[in-house]
Tab-separated table of C-alpha atoms in Angstrom:
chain	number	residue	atom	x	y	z
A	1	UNK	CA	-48.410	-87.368	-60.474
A	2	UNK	CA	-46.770	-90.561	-59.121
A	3	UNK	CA	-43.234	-91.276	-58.057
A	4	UNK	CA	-40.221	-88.583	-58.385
A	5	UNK	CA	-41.413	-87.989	-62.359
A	6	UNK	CA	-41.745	-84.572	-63.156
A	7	UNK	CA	-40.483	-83.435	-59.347
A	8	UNK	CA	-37.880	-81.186	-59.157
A	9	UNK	CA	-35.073	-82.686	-56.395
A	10	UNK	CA	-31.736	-80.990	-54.841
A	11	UNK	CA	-29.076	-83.393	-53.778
A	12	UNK	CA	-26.408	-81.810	-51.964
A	13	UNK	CA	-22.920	-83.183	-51.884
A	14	UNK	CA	-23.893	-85.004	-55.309
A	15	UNK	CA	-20.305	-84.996	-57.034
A	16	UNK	CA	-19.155	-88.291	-55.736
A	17	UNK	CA	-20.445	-91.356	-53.509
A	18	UNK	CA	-23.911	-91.649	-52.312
A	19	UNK	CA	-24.774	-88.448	-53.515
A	20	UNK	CA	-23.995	-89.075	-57.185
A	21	UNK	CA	-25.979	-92.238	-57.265
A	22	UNK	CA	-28.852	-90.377	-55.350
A	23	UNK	CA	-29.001	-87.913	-58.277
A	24	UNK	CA	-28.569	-90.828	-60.798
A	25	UNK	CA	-31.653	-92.697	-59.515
A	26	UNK	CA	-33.356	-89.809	-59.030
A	27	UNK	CA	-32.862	-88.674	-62.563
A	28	UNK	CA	-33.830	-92.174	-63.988
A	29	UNK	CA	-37.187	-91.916	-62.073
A	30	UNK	CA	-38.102	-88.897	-64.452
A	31	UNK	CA	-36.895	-85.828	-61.801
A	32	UNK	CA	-35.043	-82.807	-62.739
A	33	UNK	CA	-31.791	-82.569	-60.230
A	34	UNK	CA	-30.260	-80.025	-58.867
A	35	UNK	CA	-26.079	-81.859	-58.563
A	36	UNK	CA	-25.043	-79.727	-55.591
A	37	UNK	CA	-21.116	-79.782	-55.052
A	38	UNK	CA	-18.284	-77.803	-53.746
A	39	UNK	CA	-16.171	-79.790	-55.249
A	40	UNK	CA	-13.950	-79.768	-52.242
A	41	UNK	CA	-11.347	-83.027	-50.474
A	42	UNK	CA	-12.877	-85.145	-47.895
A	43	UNK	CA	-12.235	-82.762	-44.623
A	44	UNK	CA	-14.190	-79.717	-46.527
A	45	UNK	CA	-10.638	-77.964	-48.312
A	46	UNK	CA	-10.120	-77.183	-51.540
A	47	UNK	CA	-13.086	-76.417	-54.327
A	48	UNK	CA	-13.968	-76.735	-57.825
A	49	UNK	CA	-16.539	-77.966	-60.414
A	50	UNK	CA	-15.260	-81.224	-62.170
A	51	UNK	CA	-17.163	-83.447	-59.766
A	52	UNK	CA	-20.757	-81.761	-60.333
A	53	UNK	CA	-20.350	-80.982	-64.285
A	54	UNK	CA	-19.175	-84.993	-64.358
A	55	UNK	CA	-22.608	-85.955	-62.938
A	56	UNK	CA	-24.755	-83.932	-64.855
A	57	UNK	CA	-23.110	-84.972	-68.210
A	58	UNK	CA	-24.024	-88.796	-66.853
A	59	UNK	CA	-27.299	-87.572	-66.208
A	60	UNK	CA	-28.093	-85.787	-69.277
A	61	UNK	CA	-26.136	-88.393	-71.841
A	62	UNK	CA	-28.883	-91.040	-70.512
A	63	UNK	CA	-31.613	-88.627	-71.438
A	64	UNK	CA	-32.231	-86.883	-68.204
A	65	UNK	CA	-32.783	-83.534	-66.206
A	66	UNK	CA	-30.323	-81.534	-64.370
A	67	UNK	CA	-27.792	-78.598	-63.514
A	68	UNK	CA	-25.369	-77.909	-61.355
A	69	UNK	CA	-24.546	-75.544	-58.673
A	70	UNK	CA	-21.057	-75.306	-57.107
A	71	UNK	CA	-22.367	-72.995	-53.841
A	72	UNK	CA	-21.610	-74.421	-49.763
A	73	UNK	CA	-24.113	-75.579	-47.964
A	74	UNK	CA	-22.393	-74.446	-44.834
A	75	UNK	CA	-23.120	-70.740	-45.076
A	76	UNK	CA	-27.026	-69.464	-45.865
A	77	UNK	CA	-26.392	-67.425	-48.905
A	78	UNK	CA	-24.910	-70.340	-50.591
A	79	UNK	CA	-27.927	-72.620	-49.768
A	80	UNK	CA	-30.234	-69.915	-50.717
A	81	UNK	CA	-28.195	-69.731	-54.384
A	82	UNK	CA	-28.919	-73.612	-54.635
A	83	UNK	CA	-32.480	-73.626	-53.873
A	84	UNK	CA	-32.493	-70.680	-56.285
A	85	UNK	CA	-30.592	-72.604	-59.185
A	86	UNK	CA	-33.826	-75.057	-58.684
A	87	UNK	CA	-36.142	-72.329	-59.055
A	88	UNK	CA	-34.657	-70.384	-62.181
A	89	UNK	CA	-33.323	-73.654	-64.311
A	90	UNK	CA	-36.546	-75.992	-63.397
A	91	UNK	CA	-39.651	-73.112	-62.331
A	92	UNK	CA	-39.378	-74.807	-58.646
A	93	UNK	CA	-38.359	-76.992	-55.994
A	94	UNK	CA	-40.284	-79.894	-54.473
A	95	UNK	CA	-37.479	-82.308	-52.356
A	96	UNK	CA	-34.234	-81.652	-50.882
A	97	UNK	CA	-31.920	-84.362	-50.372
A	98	UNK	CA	-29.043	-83.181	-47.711
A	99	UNK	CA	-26.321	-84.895	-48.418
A	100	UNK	CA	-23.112	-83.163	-48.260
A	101	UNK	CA	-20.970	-83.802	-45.497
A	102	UNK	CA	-17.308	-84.074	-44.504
A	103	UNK	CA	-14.988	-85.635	-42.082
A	104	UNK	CA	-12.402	-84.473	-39.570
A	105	UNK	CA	-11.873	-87.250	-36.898
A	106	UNK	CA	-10.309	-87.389	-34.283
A	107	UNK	CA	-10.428	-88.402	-30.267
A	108	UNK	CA	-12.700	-85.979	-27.928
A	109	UNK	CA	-9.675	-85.397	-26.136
A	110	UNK	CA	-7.831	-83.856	-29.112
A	111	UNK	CA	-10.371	-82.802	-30.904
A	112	UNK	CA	-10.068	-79.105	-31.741
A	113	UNK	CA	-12.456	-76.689	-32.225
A	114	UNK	CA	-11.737	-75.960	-35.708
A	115	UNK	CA	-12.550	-79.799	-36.164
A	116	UNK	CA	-15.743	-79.612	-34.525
A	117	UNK	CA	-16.999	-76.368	-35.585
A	118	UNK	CA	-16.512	-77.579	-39.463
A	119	UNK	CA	-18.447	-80.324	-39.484
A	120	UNK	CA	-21.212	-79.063	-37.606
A	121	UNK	CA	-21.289	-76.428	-40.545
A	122	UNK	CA	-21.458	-78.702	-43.300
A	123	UNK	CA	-23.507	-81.335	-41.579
A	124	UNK	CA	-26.149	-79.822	-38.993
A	125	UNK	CA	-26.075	-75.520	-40.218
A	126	UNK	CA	-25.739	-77.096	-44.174
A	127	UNK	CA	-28.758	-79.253	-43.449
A	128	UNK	CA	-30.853	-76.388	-41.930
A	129	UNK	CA	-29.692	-74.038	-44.739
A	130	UNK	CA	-30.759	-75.786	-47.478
A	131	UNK	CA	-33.754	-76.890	-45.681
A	132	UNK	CA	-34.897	-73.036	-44.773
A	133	UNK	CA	-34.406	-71.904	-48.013
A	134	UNK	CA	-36.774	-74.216	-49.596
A	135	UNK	CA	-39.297	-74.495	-47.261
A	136	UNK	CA	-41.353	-71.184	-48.311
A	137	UNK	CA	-41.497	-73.018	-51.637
A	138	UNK	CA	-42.855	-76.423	-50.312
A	139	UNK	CA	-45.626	-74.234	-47.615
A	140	UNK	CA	-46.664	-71.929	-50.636
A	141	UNK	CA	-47.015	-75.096	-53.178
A	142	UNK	CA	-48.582	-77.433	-50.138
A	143	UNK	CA	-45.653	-80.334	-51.296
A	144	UNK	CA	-42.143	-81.188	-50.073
A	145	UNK	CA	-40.049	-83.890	-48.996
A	146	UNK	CA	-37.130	-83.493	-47.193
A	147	UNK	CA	-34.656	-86.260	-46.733
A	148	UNK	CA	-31.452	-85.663	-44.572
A	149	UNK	CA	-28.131	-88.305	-44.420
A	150	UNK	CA	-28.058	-89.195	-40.613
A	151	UNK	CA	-25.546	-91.744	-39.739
A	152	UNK	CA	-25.229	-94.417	-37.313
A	153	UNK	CA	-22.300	-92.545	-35.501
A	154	UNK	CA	-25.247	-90.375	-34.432
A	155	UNK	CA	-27.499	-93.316	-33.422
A	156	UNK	CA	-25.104	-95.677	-31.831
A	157	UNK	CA	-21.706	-93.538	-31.846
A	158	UNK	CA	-18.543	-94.233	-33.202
A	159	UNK	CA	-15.240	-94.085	-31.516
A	160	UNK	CA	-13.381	-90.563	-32.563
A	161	UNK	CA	-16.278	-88.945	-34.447
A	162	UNK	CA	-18.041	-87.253	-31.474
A	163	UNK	CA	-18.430	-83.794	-34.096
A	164	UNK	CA	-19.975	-86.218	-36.945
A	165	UNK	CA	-22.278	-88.061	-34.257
A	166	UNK	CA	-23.276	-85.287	-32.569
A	167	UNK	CA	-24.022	-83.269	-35.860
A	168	UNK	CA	-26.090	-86.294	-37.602
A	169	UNK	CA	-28.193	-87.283	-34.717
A	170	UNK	CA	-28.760	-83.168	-34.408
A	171	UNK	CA	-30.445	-83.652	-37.910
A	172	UNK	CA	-33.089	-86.500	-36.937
A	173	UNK	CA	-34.267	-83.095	-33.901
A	174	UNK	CA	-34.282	-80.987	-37.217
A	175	UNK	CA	-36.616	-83.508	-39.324
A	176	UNK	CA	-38.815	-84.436	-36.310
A	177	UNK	CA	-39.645	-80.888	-35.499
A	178	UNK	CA	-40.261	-80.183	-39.342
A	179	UNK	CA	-42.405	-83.638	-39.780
A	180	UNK	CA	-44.909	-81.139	-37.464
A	181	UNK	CA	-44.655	-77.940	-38.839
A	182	UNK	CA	-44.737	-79.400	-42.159
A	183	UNK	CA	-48.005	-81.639	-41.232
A	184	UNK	CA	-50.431	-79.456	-42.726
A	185	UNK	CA	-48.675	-78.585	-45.926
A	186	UNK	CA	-47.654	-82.002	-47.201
A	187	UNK	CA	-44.265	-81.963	-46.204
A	188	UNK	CA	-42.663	-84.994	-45.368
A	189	UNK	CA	-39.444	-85.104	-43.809
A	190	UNK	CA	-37.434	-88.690	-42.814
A	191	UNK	CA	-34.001	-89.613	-42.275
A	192	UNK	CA	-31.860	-92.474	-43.798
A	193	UNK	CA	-28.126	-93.625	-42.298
A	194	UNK	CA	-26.684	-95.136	-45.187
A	195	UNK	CA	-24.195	-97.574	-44.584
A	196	UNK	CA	-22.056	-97.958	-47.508
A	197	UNK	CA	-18.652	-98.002	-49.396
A	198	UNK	CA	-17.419	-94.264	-50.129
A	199	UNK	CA	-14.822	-92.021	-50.130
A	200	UNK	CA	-15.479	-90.572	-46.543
A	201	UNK	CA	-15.971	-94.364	-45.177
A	202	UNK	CA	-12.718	-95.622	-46.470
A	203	UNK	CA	-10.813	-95.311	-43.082
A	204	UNK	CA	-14.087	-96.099	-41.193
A	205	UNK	CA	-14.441	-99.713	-43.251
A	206	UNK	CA	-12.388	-102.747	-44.209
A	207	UNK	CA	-11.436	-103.621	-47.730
A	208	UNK	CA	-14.077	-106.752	-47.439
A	209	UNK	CA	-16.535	-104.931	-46.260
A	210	UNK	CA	-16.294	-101.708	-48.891
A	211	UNK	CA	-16.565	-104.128	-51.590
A	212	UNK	CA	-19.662	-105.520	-49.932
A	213	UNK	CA	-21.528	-102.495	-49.437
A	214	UNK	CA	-22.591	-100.314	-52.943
A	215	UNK	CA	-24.348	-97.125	-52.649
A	216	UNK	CA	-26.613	-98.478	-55.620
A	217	UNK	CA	-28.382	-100.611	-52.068
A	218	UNK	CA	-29.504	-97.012	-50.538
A	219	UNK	CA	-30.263	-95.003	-53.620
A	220	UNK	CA	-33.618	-96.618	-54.209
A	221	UNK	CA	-35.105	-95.963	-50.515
A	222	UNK	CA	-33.945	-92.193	-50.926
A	223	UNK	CA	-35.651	-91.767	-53.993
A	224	UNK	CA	-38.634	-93.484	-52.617
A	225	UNK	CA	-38.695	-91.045	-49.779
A	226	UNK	CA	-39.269	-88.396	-52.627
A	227	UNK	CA	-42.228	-89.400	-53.626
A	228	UNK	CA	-45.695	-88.148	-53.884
A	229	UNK	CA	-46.887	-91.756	-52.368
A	230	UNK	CA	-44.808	-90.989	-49.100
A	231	UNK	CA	-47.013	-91.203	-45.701
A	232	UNK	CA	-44.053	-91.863	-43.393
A	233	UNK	CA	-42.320	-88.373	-41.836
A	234	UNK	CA	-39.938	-88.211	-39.216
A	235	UNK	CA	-38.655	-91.470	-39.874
A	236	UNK	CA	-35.440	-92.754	-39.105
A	237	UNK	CA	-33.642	-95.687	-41.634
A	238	UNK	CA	-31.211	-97.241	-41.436
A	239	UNK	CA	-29.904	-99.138	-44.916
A	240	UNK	CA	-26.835	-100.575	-46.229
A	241	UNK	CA	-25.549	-104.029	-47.823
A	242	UNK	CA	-28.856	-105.249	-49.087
A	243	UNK	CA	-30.811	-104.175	-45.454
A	244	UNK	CA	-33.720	-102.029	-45.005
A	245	UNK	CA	-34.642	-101.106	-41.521
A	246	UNK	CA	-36.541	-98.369	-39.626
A	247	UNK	CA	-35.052	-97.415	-36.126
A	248	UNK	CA	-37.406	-96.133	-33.417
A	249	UNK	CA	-37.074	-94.964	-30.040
A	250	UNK	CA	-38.547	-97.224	-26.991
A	251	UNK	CA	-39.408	-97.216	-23.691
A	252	UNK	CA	-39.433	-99.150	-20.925
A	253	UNK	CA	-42.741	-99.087	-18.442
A	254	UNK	CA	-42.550	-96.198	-16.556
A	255	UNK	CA	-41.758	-96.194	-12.371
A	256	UNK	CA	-43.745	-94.079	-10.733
A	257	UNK	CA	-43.556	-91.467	-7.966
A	258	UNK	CA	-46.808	-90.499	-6.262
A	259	UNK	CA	-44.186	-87.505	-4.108
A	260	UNK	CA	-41.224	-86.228	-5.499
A	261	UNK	CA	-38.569	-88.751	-4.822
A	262	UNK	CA	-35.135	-88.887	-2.671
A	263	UNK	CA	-32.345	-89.732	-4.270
A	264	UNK	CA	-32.609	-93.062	-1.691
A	265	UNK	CA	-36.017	-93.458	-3.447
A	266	UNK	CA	-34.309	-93.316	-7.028
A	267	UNK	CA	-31.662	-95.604	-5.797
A	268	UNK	CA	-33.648	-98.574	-4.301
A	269	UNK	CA	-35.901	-98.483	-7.291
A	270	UNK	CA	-32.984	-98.132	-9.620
A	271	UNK	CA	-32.945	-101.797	-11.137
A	272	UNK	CA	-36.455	-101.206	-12.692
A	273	UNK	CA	-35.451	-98.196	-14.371
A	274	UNK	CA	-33.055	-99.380	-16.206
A	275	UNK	CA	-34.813	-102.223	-16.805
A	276	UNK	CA	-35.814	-103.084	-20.738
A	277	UNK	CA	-36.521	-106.595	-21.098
A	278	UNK	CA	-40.393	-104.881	-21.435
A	279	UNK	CA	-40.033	-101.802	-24.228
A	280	UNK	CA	-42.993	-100.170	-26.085
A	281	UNK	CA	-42.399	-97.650	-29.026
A	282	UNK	CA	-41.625	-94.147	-26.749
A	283	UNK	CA	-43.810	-91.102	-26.857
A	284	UNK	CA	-44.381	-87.998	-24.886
A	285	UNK	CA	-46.540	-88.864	-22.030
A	286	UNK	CA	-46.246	-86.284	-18.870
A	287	UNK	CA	-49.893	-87.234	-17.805
């Protein structure tokens, strides 16, 4: 087996956006979807089914795969119901695409807990939901791939998002723990911020640059991340307007104490830690 043909793929938040043309592509590739949507406004409110049902009948009028499933990520039983929709309409599950996600901006200082809380749900608990229910599926069948929306609020922050940032960048923890529990059992688990023009981006982006930046430029490196060819795992990507590009932590060369330092000892030697004209890619090193 080759590509996404024959795979059977959730996409959460797949009514609208990036998610719909995630399940498109996905679909075209040969894959049976899973068109996971509450149906709900842009801050999480409200419900219903016309978004889903509206991109399944796309799917299925060009000749494809799918079903939809109306459950919230945000709480465990309604993950488990989607992973179980998989299961009973296509005889398993073999990716997850975590996708759904809403906004409620605002200023740290004003930010209320409400706000916060409810994105974390959707974002951070919905990606680990969705994510925990399938993953007895993809140890028992040695396959899955995992791919989870990330954002670059998260990587590089973005002024009044601090609950989106802090959720998305929570995510690339999640998929770089799993890329090692998932080593042995051919699960492969990466992360891609999209950049593009959407309903939750519209107050985020100017008119010019919306126009500029069509979901249909991410939907192929998602898909791709599906596949049975896949080596990469906790991988980081960052794509949008036409650009591809994986982001990776560095390091700078390490200053060394041969005795635990003063703070006078931190201090004086303070300009060549912070110093990263010289990076390498970072890993763990407490030799």
């Amino acid at each position: 087996m080759t590509g996404v043909e024959d795979r059977v793929i959730v996409v959460t938040g797949a009514g609208g956006g990036l998610g719909r043309e995630y399940a498109l592509t996905l679909a075209r590739e040969g894959a049976s979807v899973v068109v996971n949507d509450l149906g709900g406004s842009r801050d999480g409110t409200g419900a219903g089914h016309n978004m889903a049902d509206q991109v399944v009948d796309e799917i299925k009028e060009a000749g494809g795969r799918a079903v939809a499933n109306y459950d919230s990520v945000a709480e465990p039983e309604g993950a488990a119901n989607i992973i179980k929709t998989a299961v009973e309409e296509f005889g398993a599950v073999h990716g997850v695409v975590s996708n759904a996600g809403i906004l409620r901006d605002g200023t740290f200082r004003k930010m209320t807990f409400e706000n916060w809380d409810a994105v974390l749900k959707v974002h951070l608990y919905g990606g680990y939901n969705v994510i925990r229910a399938a993953w007895p599926h993809f140890r028992e069948q040695s396959f899955g791939r995992v791919v989870v929306a990330t954002s670059t609020s998260g990587l590089f922050g973005n002024f009044g998002q601090a609950n989106y940032g802090a959720a998305k960048l929570g995510l690339v923890g999640l998929i770089n723990t799993l890329a090692q529990e998932g080593a042995k059992y051919n699960i492969k688990t990466n992360a891609v911020a999209p950049i593009a023009a959407t309903r939750m981006t519209q107050d985020v982006f100017g008119d010019e640059i919306q126009r500029k930046l069509a979901p249909e430029f991410v939907a192929p490196v998602v898909a791709h991340l599906c596949t049975d060819e896949i080596t990469e795992t906790a991988a980081v990507f960052v794509v949008g307007g036409g650009k591809v590009q994986r982001i990776t932590l560095s390091q700078n060369p390490a200053v060394n104490f041969a005795t635990p330092p003063t703070v006078e000892d931190v201090a004086r030697r303070w300009a060549e830690i912070v110093n990263i004209t010289s990076t390498e890619p970072a890993v763990l090193d407490i030799g």
